[in-house]
mmCIF file of C-alpha atoms and ligand atoms in Angstrom:
data_model
loop_
_atom_site.group_PDB
_atom_site.id
_atom_site.type_symbol
_atom_site.label_atom_id
_atom_site.label_comp_id
_atom_site.label_asym_id
_atom_site.label_seq_id
_atom_site.Cartn_x
_atom_site.Cartn_y
_atom_site.Cartn_z
ATOM 1 C CA MET A 89 -13.707 5.339 19.571
ATOM 2 C CA ARG A 90 -15.979 4.745 16.548
ATOM 3 C CA VAL A 91 -13.902 3.663 13.537
ATOM 4 C CA ALA A 92 -14.915 2.752 10.002
ATOM 5 C CA PHE A 93 -12.548 0.704 7.859
ATOM 6 C CA ILE A 94 -13.004 0.636 4.132
ATOM 7 C CA GLY A 95 -10.983 -1.768 1.948
ATOM 8 C CA LEU A 96 -10.258 -5.256 3.306
ATOM 9 C CA GLY A 97 -7.622 -6.253 0.726
ATOM 10 C CA ASP A 98 -4.295 -8.025 1.223
ATOM 11 C CA ILE A 99 -3.033 -5.441 3.709
ATOM 12 C CA GLY A 100 -6.208 -3.665 4.817
ATOM 13 C CA SER A 101 -7.785 -6.858 6.218
ATOM 14 C CA LEU A 102 -4.690 -7.382 8.438
ATOM 15 C CA MET A 103 -4.711 -3.721 9.620
ATOM 16 C CA ALA A 104 -8.399 -3.819 10.475
ATOM 17 C CA VAL A 105 -7.867 -6.758 12.835
ATOM 18 C CA HIS A 106 -6.061 -4.435 15.258
ATOM 19 C CA LEU A 107 -9.154 -2.213 15.425
ATOM 20 C CA ALA A 108 -11.634 -4.988 16.090
ATOM 21 C CA ARG A 109 -11.211 -4.657 19.887
ATOM 22 C CA GLU A 110 -11.539 -2.176 22.756
ATOM 23 C CA PRO A 111 -11.357 0.832 22.816
ATOM 24 C CA PHE A 112 -12.584 0.803 19.214
ATOM 25 C CA ALA A 113 -16.060 0.105 17.886
ATOM 26 C CA LEU A 114 -15.384 -1.046 14.304
ATOM 27 C CA THR A 115 -17.530 -0.948 11.215
ATOM 28 C CA VAL A 116 -16.131 -2.431 8.012
ATOM 29 C CA TRP A 117 -17.133 -2.078 4.375
ATOM 30 C CA ASN A 118 -15.642 -3.885 1.378
ATOM 31 C CA ARG A 119 -16.679 -3.777 -2.269
ATOM 32 C CA THR A 120 -16.866 -7.560 -2.353
ATOM 33 C CA GLU A 121 -19.227 -7.983 0.571
ATOM 34 C CA SER A 122 -18.391 -11.621 1.267
ATOM 35 C CA LYS A 123 -14.877 -10.516 2.447
ATOM 36 C CA ALA A 124 -16.408 -8.149 4.978
ATOM 37 C CA ARG A 125 -18.853 -10.834 6.203
ATOM 38 C CA GLU A 126 -15.922 -13.297 6.496
ATOM 39 C CA PHE A 127 -14.005 -10.666 8.493
ATOM 40 C CA ALA A 128 -16.907 -10.028 10.838
ATOM 41 C CA ALA A 129 -17.457 -13.751 11.365
ATOM 42 C CA SER A 130 -14.107 -13.981 13.218
ATOM 43 C CA HIS A 131 -13.639 -10.403 14.491
ATOM 44 C CA SER A 132 -15.756 -7.931 16.404
ATOM 45 C CA ALA A 133 -17.060 -5.655 13.645
ATOM 46 C CA ARG A 134 -20.302 -4.448 12.090
ATOM 47 C CA VAL A 135 -20.645 -4.913 8.326
ATOM 48 C CA ALA A 136 -21.894 -1.752 6.622
ATOM 49 C CA THR A 137 -24.067 -1.963 3.551
ATOM 50 C CA SER A 138 -22.353 0.990 1.712
ATOM 51 C CA PRO A 139 -19.520 3.494 2.222
ATOM 52 C CA ARG A 140 -22.282 5.975 3.198
ATOM 53 C CA ASP A 141 -23.525 3.614 5.877
ATOM 54 C CA ALA A 142 -20.048 2.742 7.100
ATOM 55 C CA VAL A 143 -18.984 6.315 7.966
ATOM 56 C CA ARG A 144 -22.169 7.423 9.702
ATOM 57 C CA GLY A 145 -21.166 8.360 13.272
ATOM 58 C CA ALA A 146 -17.523 7.411 12.759
ATOM 59 C CA GLU A 147 -14.859 9.606 14.394
ATOM 60 C CA VAL A 148 -12.062 8.117 12.283
ATOM 61 C CA ILE A 149 -12.471 6.584 8.834
ATOM 62 C CA VAL A 150 -9.628 4.490 7.506
ATOM 63 C CA THR A 151 -9.424 3.872 3.766
ATOM 64 C CA CYS A 152 -7.006 1.304 2.258
ATOM 65 C CA LEU A 153 -7.739 1.118 -1.407
ATOM 66 C CA PRO A 154 -5.562 0.530 -4.484
ATOM 67 C CA SER A 155 -5.142 4.194 -5.459
ATOM 68 C CA SER A 156 -6.527 7.637 -4.872
ATOM 69 C CA ALA A 157 -8.946 7.115 -7.773
ATOM 70 C CA GLU A 158 -10.794 4.517 -5.701
ATOM 71 C CA VAL A 159 -10.817 6.844 -2.659
ATOM 72 C CA GLU A 160 -12.475 9.491 -4.898
ATOM 73 C CA ALA A 161 -14.924 6.831 -6.110
ATOM 74 C CA ILE A 162 -16.074 5.824 -2.655
ATOM 75 C CA LEU A 163 -16.437 9.460 -1.653
ATOM 76 C CA HIS A 164 -18.530 10.454 -4.672
ATOM 77 C CA GLY A 165 -19.806 7.218 -6.254
ATOM 78 C CA GLU A 166 -23.119 5.534 -5.683
ATOM 79 C CA GLN A 167 -23.830 5.446 -1.927
ATOM 80 C CA GLY A 168 -20.611 7.373 -1.505
ATOM 81 C CA MET A 169 -19.547 8.656 1.911
ATOM 82 C CA ILE A 170 -19.255 12.340 1.197
ATOM 83 C CA ASP A 171 -22.638 13.399 2.641
ATOM 84 C CA SER A 172 -22.536 11.236 5.664
ATOM 85 C CA LEU A 173 -19.059 12.137 7.015
ATOM 86 C CA GLU A 174 -19.485 13.805 10.425
ATOM 87 C CA ARG A 175 -18.114 17.258 10.976
ATOM 88 C CA GLY A 176 -15.008 16.914 13.105
ATOM 89 C CA SER A 177 -14.173 13.403 11.894
ATOM 90 C CA VAL A 178 -10.806 12.443 10.330
ATOM 91 C CA LEU A 179 -10.394 10.580 7.070
ATOM 92 C CA LEU A 180 -7.113 8.674 7.483
ATOM 93 C CA ASP A 181 -6.207 7.455 4.012
ATOM 94 C CA CYS A 182 -3.789 4.553 4.256
ATOM 95 C CA THR A 183 -3.913 4.005 0.489
ATOM 96 C CA SER A 184 -0.606 4.595 -1.265
ATOM 97 C CA GLY A 185 -2.186 7.487 -3.050
ATOM 98 C CA ASP A 186 -1.052 10.341 -5.204
ATOM 99 C CA PRO A 187 -0.297 13.841 -3.859
ATOM 100 C CA PRO A 188 -2.459 15.941 -6.170
ATOM 101 C CA THR A 189 -5.593 13.871 -5.541
ATOM 102 C CA SER A 190 -4.949 13.802 -1.787
ATOM 103 C CA ARG A 191 -4.582 17.553 -1.746
ATOM 104 C CA SER A 192 -7.822 18.040 -3.699
ATOM 105 C CA ILE A 193 -9.757 15.606 -1.411
ATOM 106 C CA ALA A 194 -8.368 17.406 1.669
ATOM 107 C CA ALA A 195 -9.511 20.833 0.383
ATOM 108 C CA GLU A 196 -13.025 19.491 -0.408
ATOM 109 C CA LEU A 197 -13.344 17.843 2.977
ATOM 110 C CA SER A 198 -11.970 20.838 4.860
ATOM 111 C CA ALA A 199 -14.827 22.940 3.574
ATOM 112 C CA ARG A 200 -17.124 20.420 5.281
ATOM 113 C CA GLY A 201 -15.306 20.456 8.606
ATOM 114 C CA VAL A 202 -13.739 17.019 7.929
ATOM 115 C CA SER A 203 -9.968 16.488 8.188
ATOM 116 C CA PHE A 204 -7.903 14.458 5.818
ATOM 117 C CA ILE A 205 -4.535 12.756 6.484
ATOM 118 C CA ASP A 206 -2.655 10.789 3.878
ATOM 119 C CA ALA A 207 -1.047 7.954 5.829
ATOM 120 C CA PRO A 208 0.492 5.310 3.537
ATOM 121 C CA VAL A 209 2.103 2.372 5.254
ATOM 122 C CA SER A 210 5.168 0.247 4.723
ATOM 123 C CA GLY A 211 6.387 -3.060 6.097
ATOM 124 C CA GLY A 212 4.098 -5.266 4.075
ATOM 125 C CA THR A 213 1.701 -7.974 5.296
ATOM 126 C CA VAL A 214 4.155 -9.242 7.917
ATOM 127 C CA ALA A 215 4.295 -5.905 9.761
ATOM 128 C CA ALA A 216 0.568 -5.443 9.212
ATOM 129 C CA LYS A 217 -0.066 -8.671 10.987
ATOM 130 C CA SER A 218 2.086 -7.852 13.974
ATOM 131 C CA GLY A 219 0.846 -4.272 14.178
ATOM 132 C CA SER A 220 4.245 -2.855 13.509
ATOM 133 C CA LEU A 221 3.836 -0.945 10.229
ATOM 134 C CA THR A 222 5.721 2.164 9.438
ATOM 135 C CA ILE A 223 3.325 5.099 8.811
ATOM 136 C CA MET A 224 4.433 8.183 6.800
ATOM 137 C CA TRP A 225 1.711 10.828 7.123
ATOM 138 C CA GLY A 226 0.921 14.187 5.621
ATOM 139 C CA GLY A 227 -1.351 16.812 7.128
ATOM 140 C CA ASP A 228 -2.093 18.957 10.133
ATOM 141 C CA LYS A 229 -0.664 17.824 13.510
ATOM 142 C CA ALA A 230 -3.774 18.576 15.506
ATOM 143 C CA ASP A 231 -5.900 16.560 13.064
ATOM 144 C CA PHE A 232 -3.434 13.668 13.251
ATOM 145 C CA GLU A 233 -3.589 13.606 17.061
ATOM 146 C CA ARG A 234 -7.326 12.831 16.895
ATOM 147 C CA ALA A 235 -6.552 9.767 14.739
ATOM 148 C CA ARG A 236 -3.347 8.771 16.611
ATOM 149 C CA PRO A 237 -4.949 5.878 18.661
ATOM 150 C CA VAL A 238 -6.013 4.231 15.431
ATOM 151 C CA VAL A 239 -2.558 4.674 13.778
ATOM 152 C CA GLU A 240 -0.842 3.295 16.881
ATOM 153 C CA ALA A 241 -3.047 0.206 16.824
ATOM 154 C CA PHE A 242 -1.348 -0.987 13.634
ATOM 155 C CA GLY A 243 1.779 1.241 13.382
ATOM 156 C CA LYS A 244 5.072 1.321 15.171
ATOM 157 C CA LYS A 245 7.270 3.874 13.443
ATOM 158 C CA ILE A 246 5.069 6.885 12.850
ATOM 159 C CA VAL A 247 6.637 9.765 10.977
ATOM 160 C CA HIS A 248 5.249 13.169 9.943
ATOM 161 C CA ALA A 249 6.408 13.717 6.369
ATOM 162 C CA GLY A 250 4.919 17.303 5.909
ATOM 163 C CA PRO A 251 1.707 18.786 4.519
ATOM 164 C CA VAL A 252 -1.092 16.760 2.930
ATOM 165 C CA GLY A 253 0.425 14.715 0.045
ATOM 166 C CA ALA A 254 3.887 14.434 1.620
ATOM 167 C CA GLY A 255 3.134 10.941 2.939
ATOM 168 C CA ASP A 256 2.063 9.834 -0.565
ATOM 169 C CA ALA A 257 5.210 11.410 -2.076
ATOM 170 C CA LEU A 258 7.497 9.602 0.310
ATOM 171 C CA LYS A 259 5.784 6.311 -0.145
ATOM 172 C CA ALA A 260 5.960 6.574 -3.926
ATOM 173 C CA VAL A 261 9.694 7.227 -3.831
ATOM 174 C CA ASN A 262 10.265 4.390 -1.399
ATOM 175 C CA ASN A 263 8.386 1.996 -3.631
ATOM 176 C CA ALA A 264 10.165 3.358 -6.711
ATOM 177 C CA LEU A 265 13.391 2.269 -5.001
ATOM 178 C CA LEU A 266 11.845 -1.124 -4.279
ATOM 179 C CA ALA A 267 11.030 -1.515 -7.961
ATOM 180 C CA VAL A 268 14.581 -0.524 -8.937
ATOM 181 C CA HIS A 269 16.021 -3.030 -6.478
ATOM 182 C CA ILE A 270 13.805 -5.872 -7.746
ATOM 183 C CA LEU A 271 14.671 -5.228 -11.418
ATOM 184 C CA ALA A 272 18.376 -4.561 -10.831
ATOM 185 C CA THR A 273 18.899 -7.490 -8.476
ATOM 186 C CA GLY A 274 16.937 -9.776 -10.843
ATOM 187 C CA GLU A 275 19.166 -8.736 -13.792
ATOM 188 C CA GLY A 276 22.317 -9.140 -11.771
ATOM 189 C CA LEU A 277 21.450 -12.571 -10.472
ATOM 190 C CA ALA A 278 20.249 -13.748 -13.950
ATOM 191 C CA MET A 279 23.648 -12.654 -15.290
ATOM 192 C CA LEU A 280 25.496 -14.495 -12.577
ATOM 193 C CA VAL A 281 23.510 -17.706 -13.027
ATOM 194 C CA LYS A 282 24.306 -17.574 -16.761
ATOM 195 C CA ALA A 283 27.980 -17.015 -15.868
ATOM 196 C CA GLY A 284 27.885 -20.222 -13.827
ATOM 197 C CA VAL A 285 27.679 -18.720 -10.293
ATOM 198 C CA ASP A 286 25.274 -20.354 -7.874
ATOM 199 C CA PRO A 287 22.666 -17.658 -6.863
ATOM 200 C CA GLY A 288 22.808 -18.680 -3.195
ATOM 201 C CA VAL A 289 26.567 -18.113 -3.233
ATOM 202 C CA ALA A 290 26.057 -14.844 -5.091
ATOM 203 C CA LEU A 291 23.602 -13.627 -2.445
ATOM 204 C CA GLU A 292 25.898 -14.693 0.376
ATOM 205 C CA VAL A 293 28.487 -12.314 -0.955
ATOM 206 C CA ILE A 294 26.107 -9.503 -2.045
ATOM 207 C CA ASN A 295 24.442 -9.560 1.364
ATOM 208 C CA ALA A 296 27.794 -9.088 3.058
ATOM 209 C CA SER A 297 28.693 -6.353 0.599
ATOM 210 C CA SER A 298 27.467 -3.019 -0.713
ATOM 211 C CA GLY A 299 25.015 -4.321 -3.254
ATOM 212 C CA ARG A 300 22.604 -5.606 -0.597
ATOM 213 C CA SER A 301 19.067 -4.442 -0.045
ATOM 214 C CA ASN A 302 15.826 -5.809 1.464
ATOM 215 C CA THR A 303 15.287 -7.390 -1.980
ATOM 216 C CA SER A 304 18.558 -9.276 -1.877
ATOM 217 C CA GLU A 305 18.376 -10.087 1.876
ATOM 218 C CA ASN A 306 14.772 -11.186 2.100
ATOM 219 C CA LEU A 307 12.656 -11.138 -1.063
ATOM 220 C CA ILE A 308 14.943 -13.091 -3.423
ATOM 221 C CA PRO A 309 16.068 -15.776 -0.977
ATOM 222 C CA GLN A 310 12.621 -16.346 0.480
ATOM 223 C CA ARG A 311 10.521 -16.017 -2.698
ATOM 224 C CA VAL A 312 12.624 -16.484 -5.849
ATOM 225 C CA LEU A 313 15.198 -19.116 -4.891
ATOM 226 C CA THR A 314 12.440 -21.199 -3.252
ATOM 227 C CA ARG A 315 10.113 -20.539 -6.288
ATOM 228 C CA ALA A 316 7.397 -19.787 -3.695
ATOM 229 C CA PHE A 317 6.371 -16.380 -5.027
ATOM 230 C CA PRO A 318 3.610 -15.830 -2.404
ATOM 231 C CA ARG A 319 1.125 -13.053 -3.241
ATOM 232 C CA THR A 320 1.467 -10.336 -0.597
ATOM 233 C CA PHE A 321 1.675 -7.124 -2.601
ATOM 234 C CA ARG A 322 0.359 -7.005 -6.162
ATOM 235 C CA LEU A 323 2.777 -6.080 -8.933
ATOM 236 C CA ALA A 324 0.028 -3.884 -10.330
ATOM 237 C CA LEU A 325 0.166 -1.783 -7.181
ATOM 238 C CA LEU A 326 3.968 -1.428 -7.360
ATOM 239 C CA ASP A 327 3.530 -0.375 -11.019
ATOM 240 C CA LYS A 328 1.021 2.222 -9.817
ATOM 241 C CA ASP A 329 3.458 3.475 -7.157
ATOM 242 C CA ILE A 330 6.384 3.933 -9.482
ATOM 243 C CA GLY A 331 4.013 5.761 -11.843
ATOM 244 C CA ILE A 332 3.165 8.153 -8.993
ATOM 245 C CA ALA A 333 6.863 8.779 -8.348
ATOM 246 C CA GLU A 334 7.481 9.416 -12.040
ATOM 247 C CA ALA A 335 4.566 11.890 -12.173
ATOM 248 C CA LEU A 336 5.928 13.619 -9.092
ATOM 249 C CA GLY A 337 9.302 14.072 -10.782
ATOM 250 C CA ALA A 338 7.600 15.438 -13.900
ATOM 251 C CA GLU A 339 5.458 17.804 -11.764
ATOM 252 C CA LEU A 340 8.665 19.155 -10.201
ATOM 253 C CA GLY A 341 10.261 19.606 -13.655
ATOM 254 C CA MET A 342 12.834 16.925 -13.092
ATOM 255 C CA ASP A 343 14.433 14.472 -15.479
ATOM 256 C CA THR A 344 14.426 11.011 -13.842
ATOM 257 C CA PRO A 345 15.832 8.581 -16.406
ATOM 258 C CA VAL A 346 16.650 5.681 -13.990
ATOM 259 C CA LEU A 347 13.162 5.871 -12.413
ATOM 260 C CA SER A 348 11.500 6.181 -15.806
ATOM 261 C CA LEU A 349 13.209 3.151 -17.184
ATOM 262 C CA ALA A 350 12.276 1.106 -14.108
ATOM 263 C CA ALA A 351 8.656 2.348 -14.479
ATOM 264 C CA LYS A 352 8.649 1.257 -18.120
ATOM 265 C CA ARG A 353 9.933 -2.198 -17.081
ATOM 266 C CA MET A 354 7.299 -2.476 -14.352
ATOM 267 C CA HIS A 355 4.550 -1.635 -16.821
ATOM 268 C CA GLU A 356 5.908 -4.392 -19.117
ATOM 269 C CA ALA A 357 5.965 -6.857 -16.230
ATOM 270 C CA ARG A 358 2.375 -6.037 -15.303
ATOM 271 C CA ALA A 359 1.321 -6.498 -18.911
ATOM 272 C CA ALA A 360 3.083 -9.811 -19.110
ATOM 273 C CA LEU A 361 2.153 -11.236 -15.708
ATOM 274 C CA GLY A 362 -1.337 -9.772 -15.072
ATOM 275 C CA GLU A 363 -3.213 -7.981 -12.330
ATOM 276 C CA ASP A 364 -2.978 -10.755 -9.715
ATOM 277 C CA ALA A 365 0.806 -11.420 -9.871
ATOM 278 C CA ASP A 366 2.925 -10.542 -6.826
ATOM 279 C CA HIS A 367 5.498 -7.740 -7.192
ATOM 280 C CA VAL A 368 8.479 -10.094 -6.855
ATOM 281 C CA GLU A 369 7.256 -12.008 -9.905
ATOM 282 C CA ALA A 370 8.730 -9.194 -12.011
ATOM 283 C CA VAL A 371 11.890 -11.319 -11.815
ATOM 284 C CA LYS A 372 10.081 -13.987 -13.866
ATOM 285 C CA MET A 373 9.972 -11.475 -16.767
ATOM 286 C CA ILE A 374 13.797 -11.122 -16.635
ATOM 287 C CA GLU A 375 14.172 -14.887 -16.403
ATOM 288 C CA ALA A 376 11.942 -15.471 -19.387
ATOM 289 C CA GLU A 377 13.711 -12.845 -21.506
ATOM 290 C CA ASN A 378 17.096 -14.371 -20.746
ATOM 291 C CA ASP A 379 16.118 -18.045 -20.735
ATOM 292 C CA VAL A 380 17.449 -18.577 -17.211
ATOM 293 C CA VAL A 381 15.932 -19.554 -13.828
ATOM 294 C CA ILE A 382 17.326 -18.032 -10.587
ATOM 295 C CA ARG A 383 17.316 -20.997 -8.200
HETATM 296 P P1 LIG B 250 -5.607 -5.255 -2.712
HETATM 297 O O1 LIG B 250 -5.610 -5.101 -4.167
HETATM 298 O O2 LIG B 250 -5.278 -6.557 -2.063
HETATM 299 O O3 LIG B 250 -7.010 -4.752 -2.094
HETATM 300 C C1 LIG B 250 -7.635 -3.582 -2.544
HETATM 301 C C2 LIG B 250 -8.897 -3.290 -1.822
HETATM 302 O O4 LIG B 250 -9.558 -2.218 -2.414
HETATM 303 C C3 LIG B 250 -9.884 -4.478 -1.722
HETATM 304 O O5 LIG B 250 -10.577 -4.341 -0.563
HETATM 305 C C4 LIG B 250 -10.804 -4.096 -2.964
HETATM 306 O O6 LIG B 250 -12.080 -4.632 -2.842
HETATM 307 C C5 LIG B 250 -10.863 -2.595 -2.845
HETATM 308 N N1 LIG B 250 -11.233 -1.937 -4.091
HETATM 309 C C6 LIG B 250 -10.604 -2.083 -5.260
HETATM 310 N N2 LIG B 250 -11.218 -1.285 -6.204
HETATM 311 C C7 LIG B 250 -12.284 -0.722 -5.564
HETATM 312 C C8 LIG B 250 -13.295 0.166 -5.963
HETATM 313 N N3 LIG B 250 -13.336 0.655 -7.245
HETATM 314 N N4 LIG B 250 -14.172 0.547 -5.045
HETATM 315 C C9 LIG B 250 -14.112 0.136 -3.792
HETATM 316 N N5 LIG B 250 -13.211 -0.672 -3.331
HETATM 317 C C10 LIG B 250 -12.290 -1.159 -4.206
HETATM 318 O O7 LIG B 250 -4.592 -4.114 -2.156
HETATM 319 P P2 LIG B 250 -3.724 -4.086 -0.795
HETATM 320 O O8 LIG B 250 -4.565 -4.362 0.356
HETATM 321 O O9 LIG B 250 -2.492 -4.882 -0.995
HETATM 322 O O10 LIG B 250 -3.229 -2.556 -0.814
HETATM 323 C C11 LIG B 250 -4.061 -1.506 -0.413
HETATM 324 C C12 LIG B 250 -3.235 -0.230 -0.433
HETATM 325 O O11 LIG B 250 -2.038 -0.389 0.457
HETATM 326 C C13 LIG B 250 -2.626 0.062 -1.854
HETATM 327 O O12 LIG B 250 -2.572 1.451 -2.104
HETATM 328 C C14 LIG B 250 -1.225 -0.497 -1.724
HETATM 329 O O13 LIG B 250 -0.289 0.067 -2.663
HETATM 330 C C15 LIG B 250 -0.887 -0.274 -0.280
HETATM 331 N N6 LIG B 250 0.138 -1.136 0.267
HETATM 332 C C16 LIG B 250 0.062 -2.524 0.222
HETATM 333 C C17 LIG B 250 1.014 -3.336 0.835
HETATM 334 C C18 LIG B 250 0.975 -4.834 0.731
HETATM 335 O O14 LIG B 250 1.951 -5.435 1.224
HETATM 336 N N7 LIG B 250 -0.054 -5.465 0.194
HETATM 337 C C19 LIG B 250 2.165 -2.723 1.498
HETATM 338 C C20 LIG B 250 2.137 -1.305 1.641
HETATM 339 C C21 LIG B 250 1.124 -0.562 1.056
HETATM 340 P P3 LIG B 250 -12.475 -6.106 -3.371
HETATM 341 O O15 LIG B 250 -12.225 -7.011 -2.257
HETATM 342 O O16 LIG B 250 -13.847 -5.993 -3.787
HETATM 343 O O17 LIG B 250 -11.527 -6.366 -4.582
#
């Protein structure tokens, strides 16, 4: 099966590895070409010279870009892929995108005989490496079946969320919850440290109690207490995701005060920590504001 993969970032590069083998014939394209060349030096893949070149002849095209705006840009930008997508091919967009843009891309492609599936992923770089990502997809079932072998190469739990855009909506809400957990757990632990409680002891209790989450069970012990803060998922992307969730709430006429406050705090963390910070580093903002270190 001929597959094009566009976007070899923190998670995309790990997903593409699973496609660099039989029965796939893989072509990769990345904006920074050196990353694509590096990838092809150690994996079986052809390096394309442009998005247009990458998708020529591809049956399935995977995009894994920061947001739907970049997906639009590689469709319509210079050397964009729009005119060389084959009729009958499937664009499987693994970007954590936004529902309105995904719906508009799907409508445009449909008129050209090309199918679109929004297929955001969760599980982070660890699951990407082991090929066990969770995939939440939106779109037509028959279209998805044509892309299924590709999805199964890097996914384990594969769930149909609904029509095009439903995968994006589900992903945005999941990540809004992640943002809330990071901010709330960070505040709670900062408070406990100031109150004289060892954070390791606090987590031992919280993780045996009802306040636990993936943030308290894994992220804080492995990344904050150790002060390791590895870069696996940029804070800027989490900020984008909670913004998508907030916009979805507004589109539906809802008032979402908890989510909106968490979104405001994530914007502040992004402004303070920059575009390259990891998402868990949002805790550093809380530490700085309260003159405390959680360790
Ligand atoms: P990165 O920021 O690490 O990588 C982004 C990729 O997009 C890079 O290949 C980058 O190219 C490319 N890119 C950025 N801007 C443009 C542009 N204007 N035109 C063309 N290409 C562009 O992101 P991730 O790999 O971490 O994330 C990708 C998607 O997956 C995001 O939507 C994210 O929210 C989602 N995601 C990420 C997870 C993670 O753990 N990292 C987990 C789950 C979902 P270049 O190399 O040139 O910068």
